[in-house]
Coordinates of C-alpha atoms in Angstrom, one line a residue:
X25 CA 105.8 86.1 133.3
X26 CA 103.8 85.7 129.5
X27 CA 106.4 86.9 126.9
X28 CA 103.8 89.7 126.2
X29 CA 103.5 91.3 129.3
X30 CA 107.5 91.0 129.4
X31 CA 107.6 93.2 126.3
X32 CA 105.1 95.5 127.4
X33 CA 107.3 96.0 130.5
X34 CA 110.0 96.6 129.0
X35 CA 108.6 98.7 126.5
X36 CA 107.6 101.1 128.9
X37 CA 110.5 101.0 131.4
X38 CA 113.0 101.7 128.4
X39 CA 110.5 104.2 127.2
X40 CA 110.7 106.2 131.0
X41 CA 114.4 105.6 130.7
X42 CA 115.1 107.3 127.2
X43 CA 113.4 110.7 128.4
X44 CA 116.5 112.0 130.3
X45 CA 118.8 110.7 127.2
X46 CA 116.3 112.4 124.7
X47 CA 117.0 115.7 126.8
X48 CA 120.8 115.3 126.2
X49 CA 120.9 113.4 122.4
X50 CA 118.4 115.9 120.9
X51 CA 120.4 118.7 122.2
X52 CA 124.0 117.8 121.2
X53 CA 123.4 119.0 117.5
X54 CA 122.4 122.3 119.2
X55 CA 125.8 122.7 120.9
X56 CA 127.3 125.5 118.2
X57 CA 124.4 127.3 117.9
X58 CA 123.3 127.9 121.9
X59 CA 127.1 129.1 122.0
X60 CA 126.5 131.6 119.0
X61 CA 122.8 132.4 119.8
X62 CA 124.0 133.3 123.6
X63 CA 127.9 134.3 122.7
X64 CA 129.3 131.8 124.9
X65 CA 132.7 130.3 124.2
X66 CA 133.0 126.4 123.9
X67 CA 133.3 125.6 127.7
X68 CA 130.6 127.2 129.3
X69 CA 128.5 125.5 126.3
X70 CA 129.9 122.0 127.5
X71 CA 129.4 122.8 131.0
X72 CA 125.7 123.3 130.2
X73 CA 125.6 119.3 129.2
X74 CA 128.0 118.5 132.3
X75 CA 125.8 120.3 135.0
X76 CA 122.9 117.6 133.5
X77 CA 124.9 114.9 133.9
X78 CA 125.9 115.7 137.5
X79 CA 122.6 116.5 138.2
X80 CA 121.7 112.6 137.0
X81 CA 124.1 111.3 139.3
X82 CA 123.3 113.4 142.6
X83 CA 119.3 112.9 141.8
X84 CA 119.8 109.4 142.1
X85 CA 121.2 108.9 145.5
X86 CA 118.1 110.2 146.8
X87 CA 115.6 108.4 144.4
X88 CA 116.6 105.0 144.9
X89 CA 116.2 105.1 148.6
X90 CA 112.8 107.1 148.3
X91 CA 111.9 104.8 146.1
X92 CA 112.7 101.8 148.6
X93 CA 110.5 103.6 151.2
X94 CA 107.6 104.6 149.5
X95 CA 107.1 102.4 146.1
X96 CA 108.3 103.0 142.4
X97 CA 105.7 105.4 141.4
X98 CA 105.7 108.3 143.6
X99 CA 108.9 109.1 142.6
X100 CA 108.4 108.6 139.5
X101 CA 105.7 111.4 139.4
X102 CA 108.1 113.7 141.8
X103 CA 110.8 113.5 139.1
X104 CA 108.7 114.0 135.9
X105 CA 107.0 117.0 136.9
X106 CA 110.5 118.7 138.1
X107 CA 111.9 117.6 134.6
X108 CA 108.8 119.1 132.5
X109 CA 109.2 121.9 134.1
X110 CA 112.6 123.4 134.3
X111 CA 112.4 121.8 130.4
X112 CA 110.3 124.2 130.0
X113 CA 112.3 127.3 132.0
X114 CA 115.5 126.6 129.4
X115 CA 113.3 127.1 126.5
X116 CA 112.3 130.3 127.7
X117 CA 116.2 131.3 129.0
X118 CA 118.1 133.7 127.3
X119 CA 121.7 133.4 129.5
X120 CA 124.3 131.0 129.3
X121 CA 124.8 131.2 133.2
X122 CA 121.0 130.6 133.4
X123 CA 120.6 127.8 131.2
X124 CA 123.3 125.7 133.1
X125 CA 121.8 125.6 136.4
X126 CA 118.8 124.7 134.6
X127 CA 120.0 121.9 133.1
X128 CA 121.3 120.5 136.6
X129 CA 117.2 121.1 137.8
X130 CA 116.4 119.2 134.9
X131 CA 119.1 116.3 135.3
X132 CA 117.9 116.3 139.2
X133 CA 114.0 115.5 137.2
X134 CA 115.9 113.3 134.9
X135 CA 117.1 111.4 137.2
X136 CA 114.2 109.4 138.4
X137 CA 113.4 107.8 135.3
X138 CA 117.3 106.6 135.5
X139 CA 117.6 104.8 138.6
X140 CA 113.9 103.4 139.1
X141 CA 113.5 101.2 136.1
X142 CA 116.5 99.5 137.3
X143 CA 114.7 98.5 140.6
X144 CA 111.6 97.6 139.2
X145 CA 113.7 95.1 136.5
X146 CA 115.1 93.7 140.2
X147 CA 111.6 93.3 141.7
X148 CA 110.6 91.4 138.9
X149 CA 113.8 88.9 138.1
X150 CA 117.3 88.3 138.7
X151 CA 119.5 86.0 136.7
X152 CA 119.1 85.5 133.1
X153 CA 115.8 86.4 132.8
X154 CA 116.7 90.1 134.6
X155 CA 119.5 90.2 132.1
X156 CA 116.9 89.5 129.0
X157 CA 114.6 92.3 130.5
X158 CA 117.3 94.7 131.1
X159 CA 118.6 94.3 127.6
X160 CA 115.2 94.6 126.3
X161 CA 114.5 97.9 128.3
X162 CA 118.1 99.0 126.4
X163 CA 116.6 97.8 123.0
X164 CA 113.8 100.3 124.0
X165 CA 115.9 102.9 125.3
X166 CA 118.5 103.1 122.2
X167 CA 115.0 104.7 120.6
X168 CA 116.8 108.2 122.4
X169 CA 120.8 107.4 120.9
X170 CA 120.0 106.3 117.5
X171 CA 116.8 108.8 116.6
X172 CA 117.0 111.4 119.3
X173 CA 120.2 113.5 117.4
X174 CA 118.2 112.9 113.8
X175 CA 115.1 114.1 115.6
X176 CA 117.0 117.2 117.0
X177 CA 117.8 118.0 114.0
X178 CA 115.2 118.4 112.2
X179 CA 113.3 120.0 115.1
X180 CA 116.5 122.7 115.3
X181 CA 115.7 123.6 111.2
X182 CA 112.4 124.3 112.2
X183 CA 112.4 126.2 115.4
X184 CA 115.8 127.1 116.8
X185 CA 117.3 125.2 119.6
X186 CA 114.6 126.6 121.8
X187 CA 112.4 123.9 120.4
X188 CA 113.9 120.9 121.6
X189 CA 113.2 121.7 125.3
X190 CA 109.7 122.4 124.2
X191 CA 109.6 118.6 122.9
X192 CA 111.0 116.8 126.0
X193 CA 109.0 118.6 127.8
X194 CA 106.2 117.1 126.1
X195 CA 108.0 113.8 126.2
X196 CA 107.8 114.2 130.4
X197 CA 104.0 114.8 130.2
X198 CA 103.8 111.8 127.8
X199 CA 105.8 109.6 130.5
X200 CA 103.8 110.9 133.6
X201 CA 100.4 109.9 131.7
X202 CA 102.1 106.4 131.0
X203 CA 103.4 105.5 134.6
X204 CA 99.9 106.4 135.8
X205 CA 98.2 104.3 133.3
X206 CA 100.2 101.4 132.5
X207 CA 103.2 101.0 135.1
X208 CA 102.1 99.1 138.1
X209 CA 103.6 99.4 141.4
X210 CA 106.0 96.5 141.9
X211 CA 107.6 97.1 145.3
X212 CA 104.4 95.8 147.9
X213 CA 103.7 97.9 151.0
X214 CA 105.3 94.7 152.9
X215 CA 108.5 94.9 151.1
X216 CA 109.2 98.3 151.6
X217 CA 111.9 100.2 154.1
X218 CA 111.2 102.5 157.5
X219 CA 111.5 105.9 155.5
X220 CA 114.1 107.0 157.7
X221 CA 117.5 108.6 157.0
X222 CA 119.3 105.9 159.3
X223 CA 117.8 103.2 157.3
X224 CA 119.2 104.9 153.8
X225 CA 122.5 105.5 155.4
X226 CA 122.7 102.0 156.5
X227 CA 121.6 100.7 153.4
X228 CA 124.3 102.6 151.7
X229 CA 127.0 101.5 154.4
X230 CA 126.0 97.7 152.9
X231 CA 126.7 98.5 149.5
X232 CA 129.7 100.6 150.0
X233 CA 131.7 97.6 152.0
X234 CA 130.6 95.5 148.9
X235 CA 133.9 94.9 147.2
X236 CA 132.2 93.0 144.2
X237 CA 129.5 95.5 143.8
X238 CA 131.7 98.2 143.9
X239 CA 133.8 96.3 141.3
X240 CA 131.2 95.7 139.2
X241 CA 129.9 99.2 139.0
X242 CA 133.8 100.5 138.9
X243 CA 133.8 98.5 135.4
X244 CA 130.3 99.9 134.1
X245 CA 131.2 103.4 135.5
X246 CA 134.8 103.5 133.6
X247 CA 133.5 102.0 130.6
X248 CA 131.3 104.2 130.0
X249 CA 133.3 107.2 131.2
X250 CA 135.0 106.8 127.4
X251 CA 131.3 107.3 126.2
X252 CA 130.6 111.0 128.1
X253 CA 133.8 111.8 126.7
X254 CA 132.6 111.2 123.2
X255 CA 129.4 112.7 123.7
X256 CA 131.0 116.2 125.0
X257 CA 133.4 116.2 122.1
X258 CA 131.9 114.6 119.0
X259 CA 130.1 117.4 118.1
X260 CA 132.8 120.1 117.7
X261 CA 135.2 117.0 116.4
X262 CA 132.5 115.8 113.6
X263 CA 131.3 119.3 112.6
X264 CA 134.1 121.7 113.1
X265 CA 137.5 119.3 112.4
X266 CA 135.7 116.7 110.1
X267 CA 132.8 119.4 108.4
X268 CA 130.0 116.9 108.8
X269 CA 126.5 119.1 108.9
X270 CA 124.2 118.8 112.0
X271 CA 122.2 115.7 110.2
X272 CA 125.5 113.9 109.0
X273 CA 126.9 114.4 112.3
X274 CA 123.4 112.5 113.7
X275 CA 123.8 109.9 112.0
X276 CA 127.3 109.1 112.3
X277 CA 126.5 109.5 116.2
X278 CA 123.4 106.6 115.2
X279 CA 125.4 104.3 113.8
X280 CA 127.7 104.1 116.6
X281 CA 125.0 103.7 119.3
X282 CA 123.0 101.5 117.2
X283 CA 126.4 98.5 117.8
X284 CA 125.8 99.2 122.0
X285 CA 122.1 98.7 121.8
X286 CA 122.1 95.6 118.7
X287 CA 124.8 94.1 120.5
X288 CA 123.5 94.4 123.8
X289 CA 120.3 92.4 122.5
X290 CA 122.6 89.4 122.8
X291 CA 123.4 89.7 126.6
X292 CA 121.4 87.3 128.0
X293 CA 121.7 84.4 125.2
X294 CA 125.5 84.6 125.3
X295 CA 125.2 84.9 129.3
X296 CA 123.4 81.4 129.4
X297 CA 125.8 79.9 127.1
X298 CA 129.1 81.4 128.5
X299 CA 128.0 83.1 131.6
X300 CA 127.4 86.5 132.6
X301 CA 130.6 87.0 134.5
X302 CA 133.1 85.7 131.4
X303 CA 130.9 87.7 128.7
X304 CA 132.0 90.9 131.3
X305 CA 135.7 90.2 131.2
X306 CA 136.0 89.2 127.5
X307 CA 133.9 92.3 126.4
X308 CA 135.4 95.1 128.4
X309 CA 139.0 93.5 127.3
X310 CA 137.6 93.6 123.5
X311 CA 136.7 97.7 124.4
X312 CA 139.9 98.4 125.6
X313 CA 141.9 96.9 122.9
X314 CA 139.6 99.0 119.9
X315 CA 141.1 102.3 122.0
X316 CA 143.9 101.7 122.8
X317 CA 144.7 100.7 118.7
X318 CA 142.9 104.4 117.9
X319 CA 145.1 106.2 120.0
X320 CA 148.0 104.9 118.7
X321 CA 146.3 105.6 115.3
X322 CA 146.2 109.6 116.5
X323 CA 149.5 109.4 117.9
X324 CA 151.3 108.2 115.2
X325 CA 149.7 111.2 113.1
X326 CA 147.1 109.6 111.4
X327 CA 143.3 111.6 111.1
X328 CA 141.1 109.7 109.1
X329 CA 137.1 110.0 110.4
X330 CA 136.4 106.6 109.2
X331 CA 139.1 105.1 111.5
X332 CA 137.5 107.0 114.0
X333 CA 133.8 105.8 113.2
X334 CA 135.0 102.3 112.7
X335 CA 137.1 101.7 115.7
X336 CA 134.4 103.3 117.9
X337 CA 131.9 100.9 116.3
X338 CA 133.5 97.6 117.5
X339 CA 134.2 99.5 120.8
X340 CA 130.4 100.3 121.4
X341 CA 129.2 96.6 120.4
X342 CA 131.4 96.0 123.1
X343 CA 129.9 98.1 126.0
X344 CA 126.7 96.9 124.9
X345 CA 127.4 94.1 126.6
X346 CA 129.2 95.0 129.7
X347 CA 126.9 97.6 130.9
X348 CA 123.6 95.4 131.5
X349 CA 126.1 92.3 132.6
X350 CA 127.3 94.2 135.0
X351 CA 124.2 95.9 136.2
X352 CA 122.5 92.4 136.4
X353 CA 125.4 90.9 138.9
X354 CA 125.8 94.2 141.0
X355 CA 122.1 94.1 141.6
X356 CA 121.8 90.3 142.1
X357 CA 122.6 90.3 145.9
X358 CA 120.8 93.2 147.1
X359 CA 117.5 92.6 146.0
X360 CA 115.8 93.9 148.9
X361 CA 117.7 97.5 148.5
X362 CA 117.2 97.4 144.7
X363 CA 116.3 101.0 144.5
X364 CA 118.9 102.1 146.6
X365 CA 121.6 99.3 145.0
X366 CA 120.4 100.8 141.9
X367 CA 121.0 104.3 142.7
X368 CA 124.6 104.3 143.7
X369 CA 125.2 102.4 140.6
X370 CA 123.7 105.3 138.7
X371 CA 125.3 107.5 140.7
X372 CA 128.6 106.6 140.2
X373 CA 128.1 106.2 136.4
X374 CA 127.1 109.5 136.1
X375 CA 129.8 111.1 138.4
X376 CA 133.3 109.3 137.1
X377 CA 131.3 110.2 133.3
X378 CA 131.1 114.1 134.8
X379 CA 134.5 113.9 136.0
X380 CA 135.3 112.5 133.1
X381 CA 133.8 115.0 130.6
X382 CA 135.0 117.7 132.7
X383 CA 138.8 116.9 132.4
X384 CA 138.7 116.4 128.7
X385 CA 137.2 119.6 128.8
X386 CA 140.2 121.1 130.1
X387 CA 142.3 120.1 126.8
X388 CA 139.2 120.2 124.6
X389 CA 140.9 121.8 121.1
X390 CA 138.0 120.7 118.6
X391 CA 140.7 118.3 117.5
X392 CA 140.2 114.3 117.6
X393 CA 143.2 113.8 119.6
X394 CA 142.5 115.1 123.0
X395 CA 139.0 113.6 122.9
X396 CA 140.3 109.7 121.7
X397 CA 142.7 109.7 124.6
X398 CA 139.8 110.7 127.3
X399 CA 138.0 107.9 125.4
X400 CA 140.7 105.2 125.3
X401 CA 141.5 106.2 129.5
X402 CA 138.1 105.3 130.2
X403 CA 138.3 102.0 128.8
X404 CA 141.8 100.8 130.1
X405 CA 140.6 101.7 133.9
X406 CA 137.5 99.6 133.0
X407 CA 139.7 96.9 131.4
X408 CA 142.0 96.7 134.9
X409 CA 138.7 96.9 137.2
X410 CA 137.5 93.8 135.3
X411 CA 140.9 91.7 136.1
X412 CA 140.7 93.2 139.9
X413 CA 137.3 92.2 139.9
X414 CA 137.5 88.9 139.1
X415 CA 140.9 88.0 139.8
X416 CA 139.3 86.1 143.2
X417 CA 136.5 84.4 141.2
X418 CA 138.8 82.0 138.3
X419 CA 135.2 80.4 137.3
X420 CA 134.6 83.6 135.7
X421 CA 137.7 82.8 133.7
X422 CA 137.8 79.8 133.4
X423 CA 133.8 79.4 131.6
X424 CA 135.2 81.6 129.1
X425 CA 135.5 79.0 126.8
X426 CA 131.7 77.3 124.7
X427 CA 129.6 75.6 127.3

């Protein structure tokens, strides 16, 4: 494919990616004043944020086979309109109760514009050249993680928290009139599955007796499961323990994203030198190693925000590489169940993060200390699942070392 439509490609699938993630970064400065504007404590507040992330997971199981059956785009549409919509209902809500269960309608729109990009990148490329598009589609998508919080802001000055779910809104509109004008269909009529509930099941049966698939997205899920666990807790941690204002608190929550998404830029180049599979075990060892030195930081007693900040940072540049490795090589040997490959990747990510998030909820004090050990959990299990994974395939050790 001509470098330029490459970009454009992954211009737009990063672009239909980011919508969900704008739903959730724009709203996290929000988080204090929904509780106050609807006098809810601090857990039924997080809970609205959880019931969208479970809602992402759930949706996806059933996109990614759809998606299989009856192309990329129909989906696509499905999921976009559902998302505008209830975006539109939690603008308009006035009860905590409410607003939850329509945040999990809006994950359940969300999730389309998750799972599908994935499978189209598939269609289109394995190897390298799926790992340079996916980690252009990320450069695209950190647009949400680095602005999205700023933009949220800003927006909140203005107009209240209301007005954020008026914007994504508009954001869904804006990504329905893109897919139908610029997103081709890349799954051909040939190439697609009997739409029955047999063939999902089956397809799903495949996957699910994959031990290295299941390793790989075990190390992506757990790895990431540290990030929901920031995302849930930064905000109380940053405004209410550290005083940071809503804007300071955004940007401190940019910086940090911007080392995933920079570093993740690097995936494929350091893929071809080292390969994919050694660039998964050195960077999820390099993640754990960041947390586990800024726990014992907190245990010890220490409760500096730069420490925080700065050990995060390197942690981050980390995942940026093991989250599109890892979702090239689980997707590598199923490229005729893509969507559905896809899905229960994205599935899983979503769910252990939900789990995750919801359990750090439990001991959620506002303080750092509760939230860094959630954090550093996350990245130990991903650490061991990278050993387990690997520990039958020594040439992913073994290329560790400059090609």
């Amino acid at each position: 494919m001509p470098s330029s439509p490459f970009l454009r490609m992954a211009l737009i699938l990063g672009l239909l990616s980011a919508i969900g993630p704008f739903a959730i970064d724009m709203y996290l400065p929000a988080l204090p004043d929904i509780g106050a504007s609807l006098h809810a404590e601090v857990g039924p507040v997080q809970w609205s944020l959880t019931a969208f992330f479970l809602a992402l997971g759930v949706g996806q199981v059933v996109y990614g086979p759809v998606s299989d059956m009856l192309g990329r785009k129909p989906p696509l549409y499905f999921g976009l309109a559902l998302f505008v919509l209830t975006s539109i209902a939690c603008a308009l809500t006035s009860d905590i109760r409410m607003l939850v269960l329509l945040r999990f309608l809006q994950g359940l729109g969300a999730a389309a514009g998750t799972v599908i990009p994935r499978a189209v990148v598939r269609d289109l490329h394995t190897g390298h050249e799926a790992a340079r598009l996916m980690s252009l589609l990320m450069l695209v998508f950190s647009v949400s993680p680095l602005l999205a919080p700023l933009i949220g802001s800003g927006v909140i000055a203005l107009t209240g928290w209301r007005g954020v779910f008026w914007v994504v809104a508009l954001l869904g509109v804006a990504g329905a009139l893109m897919v139908r004008r610029t997103l081709p269909e890349t799954l051909a009529p040939e190439n697609r599955h009997a739409g029955t509930l047999a063939n999902a099941a089956r397809a799903y049966g495949v996957l699910l007796r994959d031990v290295h698939y299941l390793g790989l997205v075990g190390i992506g899920s757990f790895t990431m499961a540290g990030f929901f666990v920031f995302l849930a807790g930064s905000p109380f941690v940053f405004i209410n323990h550290y005083g940071l204002t809503p804007v300071q608190y955004s940007l401190a929550f940019s910086i940090n994203a911007a080392a995933f998404f920079v570093s993740a830029q690097f995936t494929a180049r350091l893929g071809r030198r080292f390969g994919l599979e050694p660039v998964t075990v050195w960077a999820a060892s390099g993640a754990g190693v960041m947390m586990v030195l800024l726990l014992a930081y907190y245990l010890l007693g220490g409760d500096g925000m730069w420490v925080l900040l700065t050990c995060y940072f390197i942690a981050s540049g980390c995942m940026g590489l093991v989250i599109p490795t890892t979702s090239v090589l689980a997707l590598d040997d199923h490229g005729p169940i893509a969507g559905t490959a896809s899905a229960l990747m994205g599935t899983l990510q979503m769910l252990i993060g939900t789990v995750a998030m919801a359990v750090a909820g439990l001991f959620a004090t506002g303080d750092p200390l509760p939230m860094v050990i959630g954090m550093a959990t996350g990245a130990l299990i991903g650490v061991l699942l990278t050993w387990i994974t690997f520990r039958h395939r020594p040439q992913a050790l073994a290329k560790a070392g400059p090609a």
